[in-house]
Tab-separated table of C-alpha atoms in Angstrom:
chain	number	residue	atom	x	y	z
H	1	UNK	CA	0.000	0.000	0.000
H	2	UNK	CA	1.320	3.405	-0.965
H	3	UNK	CA	2.206	5.523	2.022
H	4	UNK	CA	0.494	8.909	1.812
H	5	UNK	CA	2.429	12.041	2.613
H	6	UNK	CA	1.155	14.740	4.926
H	7	UNK	CA	0.582	17.848	2.803
H	8	UNK	CA	1.475	21.320	4.024
H	9	UNK	CA	-1.627	23.079	5.268
H	10	UNK	CA	-2.728	26.626	5.808
H	11	UNK	CA	-2.576	27.359	9.536
H	12	UNK	CA	-4.588	30.306	10.807
H	13	UNK	CA	-4.429	31.804	14.285
H	14	UNK	CA	-8.034	31.667	15.484
H	15	UNK	CA	-7.331	32.736	19.064
H	16	UNK	CA	-9.005	36.098	18.619
H	17	UNK	CA	-12.048	34.544	16.957
H	18	UNK	CA	-12.480	31.992	19.727
H	19	UNK	CA	-12.131	34.719	22.387
H	20	UNK	CA	-14.920	36.757	20.794
H	21	UNK	CA	-17.114	33.677	20.479
H	22	UNK	CA	-16.559	32.806	24.130
H	23	UNK	CA	-17.530	36.361	25.063
H	24	UNK	CA	-20.743	35.962	23.076
H	25	UNK	CA	-21.526	32.622	24.722
H	26	UNK	CA	-20.812	34.091	28.173
H	27	UNK	CA	-23.156	37.015	27.513
H	28	UNK	CA	-25.867	34.596	26.419
H	29	UNK	CA	-25.583	32.523	29.595
H	30	UNK	CA	-25.458	35.643	31.787
H	31	UNK	CA	-28.716	36.795	30.216
H	32	UNK	CA	-30.247	33.362	30.745
H	33	UNK	CA	-29.082	33.340	34.361
H	34	UNK	CA	-30.716	36.737	34.923
H	35	UNK	CA	-34.052	35.415	33.642
H	36	UNK	CA	-33.755	32.342	35.839
H	37	UNK	CA	-32.951	34.417	38.936
H	38	UNK	CA	-36.005	36.563	38.303
H	39	UNK	CA	-38.193	33.484	38.046
H	40	UNK	CA	-36.642	32.119	41.241
H	41	UNK	CA	-37.568	35.309	43.065
H	42	UNK	CA	-41.158	35.060	41.836
H	43	UNK	CA	-41.339	31.469	43.049
H	44	UNK	CA	-40.164	32.505	46.506
H	45	UNK	CA	-42.796	35.205	46.911
H	46	UNK	CA	-45.717	33.105	45.700
H	47	UNK	CA	-47.623	31.728	48.671
H	48	UNK	CA	-49.640	28.741	47.529
H	49	UNK	CA	-48.243	25.313	46.757
H	50	UNK	CA	-50.114	25.145	43.445
H	51	UNK	CA	-48.660	28.425	42.263
H	52	UNK	CA	-45.191	27.394	43.407
H	53	UNK	CA	-45.486	24.138	41.486
H	54	UNK	CA	-46.671	25.969	38.379
H	55	UNK	CA	-43.862	28.510	38.662
H	56	UNK	CA	-41.248	25.795	39.158
H	57	UNK	CA	-42.367	24.061	35.978
H	58	UNK	CA	-42.263	27.371	34.107
H	59	UNK	CA	-38.761	27.981	35.456
H	60	UNK	CA	-37.578	24.558	34.278
H	61	UNK	CA	-39.086	24.976	30.808
H	62	UNK	CA	-37.534	28.420	30.426
H	63	UNK	CA	-34.088	27.188	31.429
H	64	UNK	CA	-34.164	24.163	29.142
H	65	UNK	CA	-35.566	26.038	26.156
H	66	UNK	CA	-33.031	28.883	26.216
H	67	UNK	CA	-30.664	27.663	23.538
H	68	UNK	CA	-28.337	29.930	21.643
H	69	UNK	CA	-29.173	30.169	17.941
H	70	UNK	CA	-27.232	32.914	16.215
H	71	UNK	CA	-27.375	33.206	12.442
H	72	UNK	CA	-25.645	35.346	9.853
H	73	UNK	CA	-27.837	34.840	6.779
H	74	UNK	CA	-26.638	35.633	3.278
H	75	UNK	CA	-28.211	38.940	2.186
H	76	UNK	CA	-30.240	39.390	-0.976
H	77	UNK	CA	-27.809	39.705	-3.897
H	78	UNK	CA	-30.062	41.260	-6.547
H	79	UNK	CA	-28.351	43.976	-8.604
H	80	UNK	CA	-30.101	45.288	-11.721
H	81	UNK	CA	-26.867	45.833	-13.670
H	82	UNK	CA	-25.644	42.354	-12.810
H	83	UNK	CA	-28.953	40.745	-13.812
H	84	UNK	CA	-29.218	42.638	-17.117
H	85	UNK	CA	-29.383	40.526	-20.279
H	86	UNK	CA	-26.311	42.325	-21.642
H	87	UNK	CA	-24.150	41.100	-18.714
H	88	UNK	CA	-22.448	37.785	-19.489
H	89	UNK	CA	-20.479	35.434	-17.184
H	90	UNK	CA	-16.710	35.819	-17.197
H	91	UNK	CA	-14.632	33.185	-18.936
H	92	UNK	CA	-12.544	30.955	-16.615
H	93	UNK	CA	-9.324	32.274	-18.182
H	94	UNK	CA	-10.387	35.844	-17.421
H	95	UNK	CA	-11.246	34.916	-13.851
H	96	UNK	CA	-7.746	33.612	-13.203
H	97	UNK	CA	-6.204	36.905	-14.325
H	98	UNK	CA	-7.745	38.572	-11.274
H	99	UNK	CA	-6.046	36.255	-8.780
H	100	UNK	CA	-3.300	37.741	-6.650
H	101	UNK	CA	-2.292	39.790	-3.647
H	102	UNK	CA	-3.994	43.183	-3.574
H	103	UNK	CA	-3.376	46.385	-1.676
H	104	UNK	CA	-6.401	47.840	0.107
H	105	UNK	CA	-6.377	51.534	-0.747
H	106	UNK	CA	-9.693	52.864	0.542
H	107	UNK	CA	-11.930	51.325	3.184
H	108	UNK	CA	-14.410	52.990	5.521
H	109	UNK	CA	-13.759	50.234	8.069
H	110	UNK	CA	-10.485	48.542	8.941
H	111	UNK	CA	-9.839	45.710	6.487
H	112	UNK	CA	-6.081	45.892	6.900
H	113	UNK	CA	-3.487	46.686	4.249
H	114	UNK	CA	-3.641	43.606	2.027
H	115	UNK	CA	-6.053	41.006	0.693
H	116	UNK	CA	-5.837	37.744	-1.232
H	117	UNK	CA	-8.090	37.213	-4.262
H	118	UNK	CA	-8.659	33.688	-5.544
H	119	UNK	CA	-11.134	32.167	-7.982
H	120	UNK	CA	-12.853	28.823	-7.558
H	121	UNK	CA	-15.963	27.091	-8.861
H	122	UNK	CA	-18.628	24.564	-8.050
H	123	UNK	CA	-21.350	22.731	-9.927
H	124	UNK	CA	-24.993	22.677	-8.877
H	125	UNK	CA	-27.120	20.516	-11.129
H	126	UNK	CA	-25.870	21.270	-14.628
H	127	UNK	CA	-24.678	24.803	-13.855
H	128	UNK	CA	-21.021	25.645	-13.232
H	129	UNK	CA	-20.555	28.882	-11.288
H	130	UNK	CA	-17.249	30.644	-10.677
H	131	UNK	CA	-16.680	32.497	-7.411
H	132	UNK	CA	-14.093	35.077	-6.408
H	133	UNK	CA	-13.144	34.884	-2.732
H	134	UNK	CA	-11.372	37.809	-1.070
H	135	UNK	CA	-9.718	37.331	2.321
H	136	UNK	CA	-8.665	40.522	4.081
H	137	UNK	CA	-5.737	40.961	6.422
H	138	UNK	CA	-7.690	42.280	9.395
H	139	UNK	CA	-10.857	41.327	11.288
H	140	UNK	CA	-11.186	37.967	9.503
H	141	UNK	CA	-13.332	39.568	6.805
H	142	UNK	CA	-13.988	37.891	3.499
H	143	UNK	CA	-16.025	38.386	0.335
H	144	UNK	CA	-17.673	35.826	-1.959
H	145	UNK	CA	-18.453	37.281	-5.384
H	146	UNK	CA	-19.564	36.264	-8.859
H	147	UNK	CA	-18.358	38.060	-11.974
H	148	UNK	CA	-19.899	39.195	-15.252
H	149	UNK	CA	-18.734	41.247	-18.222
H	150	UNK	CA	-20.808	44.298	-19.081
H	151	UNK	CA	-19.550	46.430	-21.953
H	152	UNK	CA	-15.951	47.372	-21.189
H	153	UNK	CA	-16.403	46.722	-17.464
H	154	UNK	CA	-16.384	43.760	-15.117
H	155	UNK	CA	-19.104	43.573	-12.474
H	156	UNK	CA	-18.484	41.629	-9.269
H	157	UNK	CA	-21.527	40.959	-7.111
H	158	UNK	CA	-21.860	39.115	-3.801
H	159	UNK	CA	-21.580	39.550	-0.061
H	160	UNK	CA	-19.033	40.072	2.703
H	161	UNK	CA	-18.771	38.522	6.173
H	162	UNK	CA	-16.952	39.137	9.427
H	163	UNK	CA	-16.254	35.753	11.028
H	164	UNK	CA	-15.873	37.327	14.483
H	165	UNK	CA	-19.554	38.275	14.663
H	166	UNK	CA	-22.787	38.335	12.666
H	167	UNK	CA	-21.889	41.338	10.514
H	168	UNK	CA	-22.549	40.755	6.830
H	169	UNK	CA	-23.898	42.633	3.841
H	170	UNK	CA	-24.025	43.158	0.106
H	171	UNK	CA	-20.851	43.902	-1.857
H	172	UNK	CA	-20.429	45.232	-5.396
H	173	UNK	CA	-17.285	46.008	-7.395
H	174	UNK	CA	-16.559	47.398	-10.847
H	175	UNK	CA	-13.369	46.905	-12.875
H	176	UNK	CA	-12.982	49.372	-15.745
H	177	UNK	CA	-11.053	48.792	-18.997
H	178	UNK	CA	-11.992	45.112	-19.208
H	179	UNK	CA	-10.574	44.633	-22.706
H	180	UNK	CA	-7.201	45.993	-21.603
H	181	UNK	CA	-7.050	44.017	-18.359
H	182	UNK	CA	-8.055	40.749	-20.019
H	183	UNK	CA	-6.131	41.381	-23.227
H	184	UNK	CA	-3.066	39.472	-24.461
H	185	UNK	CA	-0.607	41.804	-22.699
H	186	UNK	CA	0.278	40.059	-19.422
H	187	UNK	CA	1.646	43.327	-18.022
H	188	UNK	CA	-1.905	44.683	-17.954
H	189	UNK	CA	-2.604	42.540	-14.882
H	190	UNK	CA	-0.679	45.057	-12.820
H	191	UNK	CA	-3.280	47.708	-13.608
H	192	UNK	CA	-6.243	45.792	-12.165
H	193	UNK	CA	-8.237	48.003	-9.814
H	194	UNK	CA	-11.435	46.972	-8.033
H	195	UNK	CA	-13.589	49.931	-7.070
H	196	UNK	CA	-16.286	48.759	-4.717
H	197	UNK	CA	-18.887	49.407	-2.080
H	198	UNK	CA	-20.364	47.286	0.675
H	199	UNK	CA	-23.369	47.601	2.963
H	200	UNK	CA	-24.768	46.197	6.182
H	201	UNK	CA	-27.119	43.237	5.851
H	202	UNK	CA	-29.741	43.984	3.144
H	203	UNK	CA	-29.063	47.720	2.879
H	204	UNK	CA	-27.641	49.073	-0.386
H	205	UNK	CA	-23.822	49.119	-0.517
H	206	UNK	CA	-22.612	52.633	0.302
H	207	UNK	CA	-19.331	52.199	2.191
H	208	UNK	CA	-16.285	52.360	-0.056
H	209	UNK	CA	-13.577	49.707	-0.325
H	210	UNK	CA	-11.027	49.479	-3.158
H	211	UNK	CA	-8.409	46.881	-4.075
H	212	UNK	CA	-5.368	47.429	-6.331
H	213	UNK	CA	-3.320	44.558	-7.761
H	214	UNK	CA	0.056	44.150	-6.049
H	215	UNK	CA	1.517	40.824	-7.206
H	216	UNK	CA	0.386	37.410	-8.487
H	217	UNK	CA	-0.095	34.386	-6.276
H	218	UNK	CA	2.829	32.004	-6.050
H	219	UNK	CA	2.198	28.770	-7.875
H	220	UNK	CA	2.724	25.831	-5.521
H	221	UNK	CA	0.655	22.746	-6.249
H	222	UNK	CA	1.731	21.131	-2.969
H	223	UNK	CA	0.197	23.889	-0.846
H	224	UNK	CA	-3.279	22.992	0.386
H	225	UNK	CA	-6.011	24.944	2.140
H	226	UNK	CA	-7.954	22.272	4.040
H	227	UNK	CA	-11.434	23.046	5.361
H	228	UNK	CA	-12.224	21.463	8.746
H	229	UNK	CA	-15.502	19.489	9.084
H	230	UNK	CA	-16.250	20.044	5.431
H	231	UNK	CA	-15.706	23.786	5.645
H	232	UNK	CA	-16.515	25.013	9.139
H	233	UNK	CA	-18.196	24.343	12.457
H	234	UNK	CA	-21.753	25.322	13.325
H	235	UNK	CA	-20.548	28.008	15.740
H	236	UNK	CA	-18.568	29.662	12.923
H	237	UNK	CA	-21.890	31.226	11.822
H	238	UNK	CA	-21.584	30.032	8.244
H	239	UNK	CA	-24.731	29.616	6.107
H	240	UNK	CA	-24.410	25.820	6.060
H	241	UNK	CA	-24.215	22.953	8.553
H	242	UNK	CA	-20.876	21.365	9.351
H	243	UNK	CA	-20.205	18.056	7.586
H	244	UNK	CA	-22.960	18.704	5.036
H	245	UNK	CA	-23.003	18.730	1.243
H	246	UNK	CA	-23.854	22.439	1.358
H	247	UNK	CA	-20.750	23.070	3.470
H	248	UNK	CA	-18.540	21.279	0.930
H	249	UNK	CA	-19.897	23.571	-1.788
H	250	UNK	CA	-19.270	26.599	0.438
H	251	UNK	CA	-15.704	25.477	1.169
H	252	UNK	CA	-15.050	25.349	-2.561
H	253	UNK	CA	-16.486	28.841	-3.061
H	254	UNK	CA	-14.192	30.103	-0.309
H	255	UNK	CA	-11.190	28.749	-2.206
H	256	UNK	CA	-10.435	25.603	-0.192
H	257	UNK	CA	-8.452	22.955	-2.045
H	258	UNK	CA	-9.055	20.209	0.519
H	259	UNK	CA	-11.613	19.127	3.109
H	260	UNK	CA	-11.626	17.089	6.310
H	261	UNK	CA	-14.873	15.234	7.031
H	262	UNK	CA	-15.949	13.021	9.943
H	263	UNK	CA	-17.276	9.546	9.159
H	264	UNK	CA	-19.137	6.950	11.207
H	265	UNK	CA	-21.611	4.128	10.592
H	266	UNK	CA	-25.367	3.974	11.065
H	267	UNK	CA	-27.143	0.948	12.517
H	268	UNK	CA	-27.500	-0.513	9.014
H	269	UNK	CA	-23.783	0.102	8.263
H	270	UNK	CA	-24.140	3.174	6.034
H	271	UNK	CA	-21.102	5.500	6.320
H	272	UNK	CA	-22.377	9.021	7.034
H	273	UNK	CA	-20.876	12.414	7.861
H	274	UNK	CA	-21.355	13.370	11.517
H	275	UNK	CA	-18.856	14.506	14.135
H	276	UNK	CA	-20.313	13.605	17.538
H	277	UNK	CA	-21.316	10.087	18.525
H	278	UNK	CA	-24.721	11.287	19.768
H	279	UNK	CA	-27.563	13.186	18.134
H	280	UNK	CA	-27.621	16.470	20.047
H	281	UNK	CA	-28.670	20.113	19.966
H	282	UNK	CA	-25.211	21.245	18.896
H	283	UNK	CA	-25.491	19.545	15.521
H	284	UNK	CA	-29.232	19.098	14.955
H	285	UNK	CA	-32.480	21.004	15.381
H	286	UNK	CA	-36.048	19.851	15.998
H	287	UNK	CA	-34.918	16.229	15.907
H	288	UNK	CA	-37.553	13.667	16.789
H	289	UNK	CA	-34.928	11.214	18.008
H	290	UNK	CA	-31.995	11.358	20.412
H	291	UNK	CA	-29.197	9.056	21.529
H	292	UNK	CA	-26.283	7.358	19.801
H	293	UNK	CA	-26.207	7.848	16.044
H	294	UNK	CA	-25.201	4.193	15.633
H	295	UNK	CA	-28.555	3.131	17.119
H	296	UNK	CA	-30.505	4.399	14.096
H	297	UNK	CA	-30.745	3.351	10.464
H	298	UNK	CA	-29.957	5.792	7.697
H	299	UNK	CA	-33.638	6.014	6.709
H	300	UNK	CA	-34.540	6.919	10.297
H	301	UNK	CA	-31.875	9.621	10.361
H	302	UNK	CA	-32.961	11.170	7.062
H	303	UNK	CA	-36.635	11.209	8.036
H	304	UNK	CA	-36.227	12.444	11.623
H	305	UNK	CA	-33.080	14.585	11.779
H	306	UNK	CA	-32.380	18.049	10.368
H	307	UNK	CA	-28.902	19.506	10.759
H	308	UNK	CA	-28.449	22.688	12.778
H	309	UNK	CA	-28.267	25.046	9.818
H	310	UNK	CA	-30.405	22.996	7.477
H	311	UNK	CA	-29.928	19.899	5.376
H	312	UNK	CA	-29.845	16.189	6.128
H	313	UNK	CA	-27.031	13.977	7.368
H	314	UNK	CA	-25.260	12.993	4.128
H	315	UNK	CA	-23.756	9.657	3.218
H	316	UNK	CA	-20.027	9.443	2.644
H	317	UNK	CA	-20.758	8.327	-0.902
H	318	UNK	CA	-22.729	11.519	-1.608
H	319	UNK	CA	-20.006	13.649	-0.023
H	320	UNK	CA	-17.255	12.063	-2.115
H	321	UNK	CA	-19.377	12.407	-5.248
H	322	UNK	CA	-19.916	16.104	-4.508
H	323	UNK	CA	-16.230	16.775	-3.873
H	324	UNK	CA	-14.960	14.817	-6.885
H	325	UNK	CA	-17.502	15.813	-9.519
H	326	UNK	CA	-18.859	19.188	-8.362
H	327	UNK	CA	-15.832	21.038	-6.947
H	328	UNK	CA	-12.107	21.514	-7.673
H	329	UNK	CA	-11.232	20.014	-4.260
H	330	UNK	CA	-8.213	17.737	-4.655
H	331	UNK	CA	-7.525	16.476	-1.130
H	332	UNK	CA	-10.054	14.692	1.096
H	333	UNK	CA	-9.270	13.618	4.649
H	334	UNK	CA	-11.677	11.016	6.042
H	335	UNK	CA	-11.641	11.165	9.846
H	336	UNK	CA	-12.636	7.638	10.829
H	337	UNK	CA	-14.649	7.565	14.076
H	338	UNK	CA	-14.497	3.828	14.769
H	339	UNK	CA	-12.881	0.553	13.765
H	340	UNK	CA	-16.126	-0.798	12.321
H	341	UNK	CA	-16.135	1.959	9.712
H	342	UNK	CA	-12.769	1.060	8.208
H	343	UNK	CA	-13.876	-1.667	5.810
H	344	UNK	CA	-16.710	0.419	4.371
H	345	UNK	CA	-14.571	3.548	4.116
H	346	UNK	CA	-11.733	1.649	2.487
H	347	UNK	CA	-14.060	0.357	-0.238
H	348	UNK	CA	-15.425	3.846	-0.980
H	349	UNK	CA	-11.924	5.304	-0.950
H	350	UNK	CA	-10.775	2.873	-3.636
H	351	UNK	CA	-13.943	3.367	-5.682
H	352	UNK	CA	-13.723	7.162	-5.781
H	353	UNK	CA	-9.990	7.204	-6.424
H	354	UNK	CA	-10.741	5.234	-9.581
H	355	UNK	CA	-13.704	7.472	-10.471
H	356	UNK	CA	-11.614	10.612	-10.010
H	357	UNK	CA	-8.885	9.216	-12.249
H	358	UNK	CA	-11.438	8.295	-14.920
H	359	UNK	CA	-12.811	11.851	-14.766
H	360	UNK	CA	-9.338	13.323	-15.221
H	361	UNK	CA	-9.200	14.573	-11.644
H	362	UNK	CA	-6.030	14.325	-9.550
H	363	UNK	CA	-7.651	13.753	-6.152
H	364	UNK	CA	-6.007	12.327	-3.043
H	365	UNK	CA	-8.303	10.593	-0.534
H	366	UNK	CA	-6.703	9.800	2.821
H	367	UNK	CA	-8.155	7.900	5.778
H	368	UNK	CA	-7.327	9.305	9.198
H	369	UNK	CA	-6.904	6.548	11.786
H	370	UNK	CA	-6.937	7.661	15.450
H	371	UNK	CA	-5.279	4.685	17.205
H	372	UNK	CA	-2.461	2.193	16.648
H	373	UNK	CA	-4.930	-0.655	17.097
H	374	UNK	CA	-7.161	0.648	14.324
H	375	UNK	CA	-4.104	1.246	12.158
H	376	UNK	CA	-3.174	-2.408	12.527
H	377	UNK	CA	-6.707	-3.392	11.578
H	378	UNK	CA	-6.549	-1.131	8.529
H	379	UNK	CA	-3.235	-2.622	7.406
H	380	UNK	CA	-4.793	-6.069	7.537
H	381	UNK	CA	-7.639	-4.800	5.340
H	382	UNK	CA	-5.212	-3.242	2.876
H	383	UNK	CA	-2.848	-6.194	2.925
């Protein structure tokens, strides 16, 4: 069996993000504690046993039902110019000419001094859509945009997000002199200038932010940006559930070149994507069942369980199909959650490696094994 190398990965310091999130969680629980203390006081002053019993039940229901649910929804992206019949999608070759390191020249808020622009794509149904992701130096702010040509201009339309909180909004950019920028002269890339505006939530973009091309990205095929849990955790306030097909699509739009996904087996031995061993409020909402995931069949899970930010628990087969055929992702890490999953995962790994090769895709699929004992079991399977 070929020994897989560990690829270099993009490491990001998330200390500041986690600190802000912990502050938000602390504020939530302080508010809940205040409500509970008020109810406790009311219980103490009520005189009759019946009223005390009623108040105690109300107190318990209030405490148990106070669950944090913070969303940062994607704003409406309608823009008349962008939707006009005369605006046509950019060609993939033109998209790549916009990639690079950019200098941030004007910004009403602090985005930092530099930003990275990178194009990616994904396929939904029969439609292939290209996305430009912009990651800014400060405040963990990013943009996801689509591009169209309109006359001698390029229109970029999408939204921005601040990962530290729920701030988001519309974003629109215009690049003038399209025919010069995308012409045969490679030196013209240095003149790329994105003049843009962004807004808060669904308000019209009015705040100014501009990007000027500084230098191209370094070409290094061994460098990977790997998205954890398919692209992000539920508490990262992304518009998709962790370990879902929607999250894999989002990871691709954000420019990830690899994903890590968590795999375990259902009662009827179907490999599915799910991180925790139990069905819980952290990962699901309005679920009609609770307990160990392995106690339920896949049909029971799909009919009774909805993931926290929407969608159903996907099978590993569907996840691999999405990554291989619908995204440019080229590295997939399968985090195996138990020894019993190894045989099933191994079979799917081999199958999709062959499918990727047949499709002309250079995809590496690696199985993560947590213990020496399971590694020995895996070697016997591979042997």
